[in-house]
PDB file of C-alpha atoms in Angstrom:
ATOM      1  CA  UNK S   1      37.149  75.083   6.770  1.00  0.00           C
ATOM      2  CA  UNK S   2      35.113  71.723   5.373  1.00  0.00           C
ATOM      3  CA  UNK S   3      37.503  69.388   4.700  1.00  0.00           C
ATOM      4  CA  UNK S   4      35.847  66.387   1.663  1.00  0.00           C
ATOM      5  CA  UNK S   5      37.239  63.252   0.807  1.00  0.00           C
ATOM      6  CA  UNK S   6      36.582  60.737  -1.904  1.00  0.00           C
ATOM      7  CA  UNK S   7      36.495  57.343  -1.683  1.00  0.00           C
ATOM      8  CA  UNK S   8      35.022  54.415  -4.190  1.00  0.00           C
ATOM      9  CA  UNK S   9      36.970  54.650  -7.738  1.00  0.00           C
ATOM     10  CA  UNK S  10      38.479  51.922  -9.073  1.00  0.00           C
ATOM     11  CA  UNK S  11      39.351  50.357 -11.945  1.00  0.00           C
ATOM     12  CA  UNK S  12      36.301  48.362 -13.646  1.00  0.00           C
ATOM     13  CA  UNK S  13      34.916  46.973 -17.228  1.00  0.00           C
ATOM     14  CA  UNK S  14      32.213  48.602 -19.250  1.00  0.00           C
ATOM     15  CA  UNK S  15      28.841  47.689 -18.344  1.00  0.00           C
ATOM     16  CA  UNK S  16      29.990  48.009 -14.672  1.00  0.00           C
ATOM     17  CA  UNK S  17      28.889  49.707 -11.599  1.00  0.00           C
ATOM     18  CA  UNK S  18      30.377  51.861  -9.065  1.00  0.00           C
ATOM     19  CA  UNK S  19      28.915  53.638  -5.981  1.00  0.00           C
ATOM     20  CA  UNK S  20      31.486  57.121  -5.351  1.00  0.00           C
ATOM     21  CA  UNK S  21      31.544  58.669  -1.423  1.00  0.00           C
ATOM     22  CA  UNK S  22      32.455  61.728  -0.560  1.00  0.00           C
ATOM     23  CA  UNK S  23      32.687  62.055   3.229  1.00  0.00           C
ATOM     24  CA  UNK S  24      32.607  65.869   4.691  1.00  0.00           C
ATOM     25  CA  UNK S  25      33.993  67.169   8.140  1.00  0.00           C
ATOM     26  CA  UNK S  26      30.744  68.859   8.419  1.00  0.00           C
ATOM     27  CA  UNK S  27      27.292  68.423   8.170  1.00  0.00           C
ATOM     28  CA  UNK S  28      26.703  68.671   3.798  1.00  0.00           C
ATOM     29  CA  UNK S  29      23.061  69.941   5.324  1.00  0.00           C
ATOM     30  CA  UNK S  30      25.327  73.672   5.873  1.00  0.00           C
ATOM     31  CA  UNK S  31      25.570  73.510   2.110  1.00  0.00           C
ATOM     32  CA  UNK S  32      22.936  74.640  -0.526  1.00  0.00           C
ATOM     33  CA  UNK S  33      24.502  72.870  -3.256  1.00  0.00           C
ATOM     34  CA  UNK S  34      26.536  69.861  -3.585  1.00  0.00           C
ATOM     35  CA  UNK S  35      27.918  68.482  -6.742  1.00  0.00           C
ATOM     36  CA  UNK S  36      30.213  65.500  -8.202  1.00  0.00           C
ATOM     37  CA  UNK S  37      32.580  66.735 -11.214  1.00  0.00           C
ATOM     38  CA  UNK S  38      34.695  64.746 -13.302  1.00  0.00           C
ATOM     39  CA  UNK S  39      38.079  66.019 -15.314  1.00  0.00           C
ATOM     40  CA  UNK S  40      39.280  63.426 -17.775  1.00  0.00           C
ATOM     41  CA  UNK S  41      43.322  64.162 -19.315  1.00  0.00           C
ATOM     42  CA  UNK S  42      42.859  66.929 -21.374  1.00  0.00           C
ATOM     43  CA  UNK S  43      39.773  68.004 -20.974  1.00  0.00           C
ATOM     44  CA  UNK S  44      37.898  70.341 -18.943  1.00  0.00           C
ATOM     45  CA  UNK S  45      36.367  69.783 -15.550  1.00  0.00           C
ATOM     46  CA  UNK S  46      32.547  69.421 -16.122  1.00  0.00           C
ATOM     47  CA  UNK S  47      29.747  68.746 -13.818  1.00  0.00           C
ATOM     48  CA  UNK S  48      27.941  65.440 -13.426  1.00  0.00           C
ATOM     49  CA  UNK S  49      25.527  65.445 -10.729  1.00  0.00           C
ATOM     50  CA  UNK S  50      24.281  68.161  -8.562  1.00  0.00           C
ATOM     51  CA  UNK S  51      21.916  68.292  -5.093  1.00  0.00           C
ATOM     52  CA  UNK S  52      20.628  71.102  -3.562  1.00  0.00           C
ATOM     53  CA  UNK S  53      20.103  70.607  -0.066  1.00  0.00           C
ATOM     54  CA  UNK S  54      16.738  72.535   0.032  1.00  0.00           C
ATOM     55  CA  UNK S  55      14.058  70.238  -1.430  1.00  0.00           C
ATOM     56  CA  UNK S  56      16.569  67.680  -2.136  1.00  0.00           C
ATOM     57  CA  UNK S  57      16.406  68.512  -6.481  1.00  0.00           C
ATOM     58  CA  UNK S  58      18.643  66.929  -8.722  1.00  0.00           C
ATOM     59  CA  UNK S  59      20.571  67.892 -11.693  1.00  0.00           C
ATOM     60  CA  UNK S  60      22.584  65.980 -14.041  1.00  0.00           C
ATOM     61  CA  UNK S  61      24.862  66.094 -17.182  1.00  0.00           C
ATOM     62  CA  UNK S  62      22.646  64.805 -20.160  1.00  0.00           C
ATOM     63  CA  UNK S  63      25.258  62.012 -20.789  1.00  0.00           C
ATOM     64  CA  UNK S  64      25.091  60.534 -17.279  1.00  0.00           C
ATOM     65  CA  UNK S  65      21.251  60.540 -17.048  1.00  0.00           C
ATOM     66  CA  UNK S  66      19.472  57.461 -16.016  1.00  0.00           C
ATOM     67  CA  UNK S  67      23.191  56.031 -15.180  1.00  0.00           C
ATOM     68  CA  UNK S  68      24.213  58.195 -12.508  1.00  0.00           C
ATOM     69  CA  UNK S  69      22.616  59.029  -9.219  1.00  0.00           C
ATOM     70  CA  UNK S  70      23.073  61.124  -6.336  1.00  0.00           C
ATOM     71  CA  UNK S  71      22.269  60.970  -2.935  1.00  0.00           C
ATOM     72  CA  UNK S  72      22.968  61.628   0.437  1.00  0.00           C
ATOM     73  CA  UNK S  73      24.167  59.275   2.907  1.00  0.00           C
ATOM     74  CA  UNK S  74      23.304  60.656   6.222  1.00  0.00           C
ATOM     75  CA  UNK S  75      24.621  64.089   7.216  1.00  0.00           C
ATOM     76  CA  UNK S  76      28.173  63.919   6.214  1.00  0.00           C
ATOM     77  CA  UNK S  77      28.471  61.986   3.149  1.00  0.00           C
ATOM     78  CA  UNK S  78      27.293  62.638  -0.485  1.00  0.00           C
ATOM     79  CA  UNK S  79      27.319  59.471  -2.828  1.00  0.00           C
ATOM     80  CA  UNK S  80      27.313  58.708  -6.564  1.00  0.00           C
ATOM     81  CA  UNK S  81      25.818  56.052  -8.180  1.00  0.00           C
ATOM     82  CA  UNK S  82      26.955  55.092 -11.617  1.00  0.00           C
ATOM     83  CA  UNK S  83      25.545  52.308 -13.468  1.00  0.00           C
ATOM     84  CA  UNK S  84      26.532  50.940 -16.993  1.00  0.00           C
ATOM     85  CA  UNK S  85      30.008  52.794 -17.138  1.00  0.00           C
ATOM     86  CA  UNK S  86      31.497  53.580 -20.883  1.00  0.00           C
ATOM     87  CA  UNK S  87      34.479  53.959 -21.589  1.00  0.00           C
ATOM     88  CA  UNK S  88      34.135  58.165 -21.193  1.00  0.00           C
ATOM     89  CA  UNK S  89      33.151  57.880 -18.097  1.00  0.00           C
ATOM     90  CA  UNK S  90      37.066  57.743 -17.078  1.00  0.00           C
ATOM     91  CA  UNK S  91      38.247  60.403 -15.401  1.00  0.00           C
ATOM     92  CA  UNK S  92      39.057  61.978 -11.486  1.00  0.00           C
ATOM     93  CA  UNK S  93      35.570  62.688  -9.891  1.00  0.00           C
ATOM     94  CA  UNK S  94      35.452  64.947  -7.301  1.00  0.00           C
ATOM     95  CA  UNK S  95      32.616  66.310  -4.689  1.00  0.00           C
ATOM     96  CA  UNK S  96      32.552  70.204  -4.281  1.00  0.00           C
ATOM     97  CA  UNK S  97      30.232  72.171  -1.791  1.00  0.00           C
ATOM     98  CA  UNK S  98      28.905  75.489  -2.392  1.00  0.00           C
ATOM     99  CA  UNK S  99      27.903  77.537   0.573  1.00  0.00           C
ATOM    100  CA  UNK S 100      25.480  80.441  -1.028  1.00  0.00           C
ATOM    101  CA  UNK S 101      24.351  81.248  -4.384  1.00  0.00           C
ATOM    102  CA  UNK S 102      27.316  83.188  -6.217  1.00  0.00           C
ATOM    103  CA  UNK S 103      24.709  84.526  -9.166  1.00  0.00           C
ATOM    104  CA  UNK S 104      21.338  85.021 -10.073  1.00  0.00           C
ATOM    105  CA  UNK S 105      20.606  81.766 -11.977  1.00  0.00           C
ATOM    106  CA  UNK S 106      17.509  81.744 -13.592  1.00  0.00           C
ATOM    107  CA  UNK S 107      18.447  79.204 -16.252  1.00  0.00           C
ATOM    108  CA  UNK S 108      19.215  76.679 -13.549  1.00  0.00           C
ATOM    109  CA  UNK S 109      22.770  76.580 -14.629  1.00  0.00           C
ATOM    110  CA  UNK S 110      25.283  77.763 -11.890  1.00  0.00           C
ATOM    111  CA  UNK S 111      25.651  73.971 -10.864  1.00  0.00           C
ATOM    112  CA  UNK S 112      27.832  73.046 -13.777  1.00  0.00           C
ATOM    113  CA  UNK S 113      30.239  76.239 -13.130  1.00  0.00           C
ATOM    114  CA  UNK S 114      32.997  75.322 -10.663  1.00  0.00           C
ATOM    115  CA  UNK S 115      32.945  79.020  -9.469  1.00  0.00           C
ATOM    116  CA  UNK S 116      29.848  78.351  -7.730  1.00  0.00           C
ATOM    117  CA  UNK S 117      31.711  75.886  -5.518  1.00  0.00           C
ATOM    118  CA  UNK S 118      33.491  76.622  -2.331  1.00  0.00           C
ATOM    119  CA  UNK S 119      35.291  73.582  -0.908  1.00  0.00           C
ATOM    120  CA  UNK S 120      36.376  70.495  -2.876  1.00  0.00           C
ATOM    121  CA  UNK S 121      37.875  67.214  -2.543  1.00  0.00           C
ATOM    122  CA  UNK S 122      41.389  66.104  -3.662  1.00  0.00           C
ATOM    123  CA  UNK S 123      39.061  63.229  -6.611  1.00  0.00           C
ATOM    124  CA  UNK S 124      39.233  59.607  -6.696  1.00  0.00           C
ATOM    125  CA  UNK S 125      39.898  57.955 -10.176  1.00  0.00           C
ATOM    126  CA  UNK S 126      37.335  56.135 -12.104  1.00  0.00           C
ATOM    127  CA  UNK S 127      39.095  53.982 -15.495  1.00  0.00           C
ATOM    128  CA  UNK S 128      36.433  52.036 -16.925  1.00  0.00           C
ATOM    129  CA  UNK S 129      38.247  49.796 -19.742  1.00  0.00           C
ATOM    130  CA  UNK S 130      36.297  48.395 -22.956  1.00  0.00           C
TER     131      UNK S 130
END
């Protein structure tokens, strides 16, 4: 069982950075795909950033592009970068780990399903006030 915590929300202004970690019990390397999701109150859970572990590609919501970044941190930890935070960025982000391709996917699209995803983290909250 791969545990993942989150660490690095906070409470900051628009305009404002913030760098998310999510730590795993296990090498993220055993993972083909790694991803950071976000659920605001009321809305849906949607992806925001994705990494697959072969090639090190990147995938990312069209609203977070050229904000957000993500990365890996050594073997255990994945990290978010997010630059210029609005006001709908707020939400709980959480890190999620997918072990093997669920589905065909030839639209490069099973990164923003949470279905594809096999262990997540509890989320850390992100309020970015105006």
């Amino acid at each position: 069982q791969v545990q993942l915590v989150e660490s690095g929300g906070e409470s900051v202004q628009a305009g404002g950075s913030l760098t998310l970690s999510c730590t795993s019990s296990g090498s993220i390397y055993n993972h083909y795909l790694m991803a950071w999701f976000r659920q605001a109150p009321g809305k849906e859970r949607e992806g925001v950033a994705a990494l697959y572990s072969s090639g090190g590609r990147t995938l990312y919501l069209d609203s977070v592009k050229g904000r957000f970044y993500i990365s890996r941190a050594g073997a255990n930890t994945l990290r978010l970068q997010m630059n210029n935070l609005k006001p709908e960025d707020t939400a709980t982000y959480s890190c999620a780990a997918a072990t093997h391709r669920k589905a065909p996917d030839p639209y490069d699209r099973n990164w923003r399903d949470p279905y594809e995803y096999d262990f997540w983290g509890q989320g850390t909250q992100v309020t970015v006030s105006s």
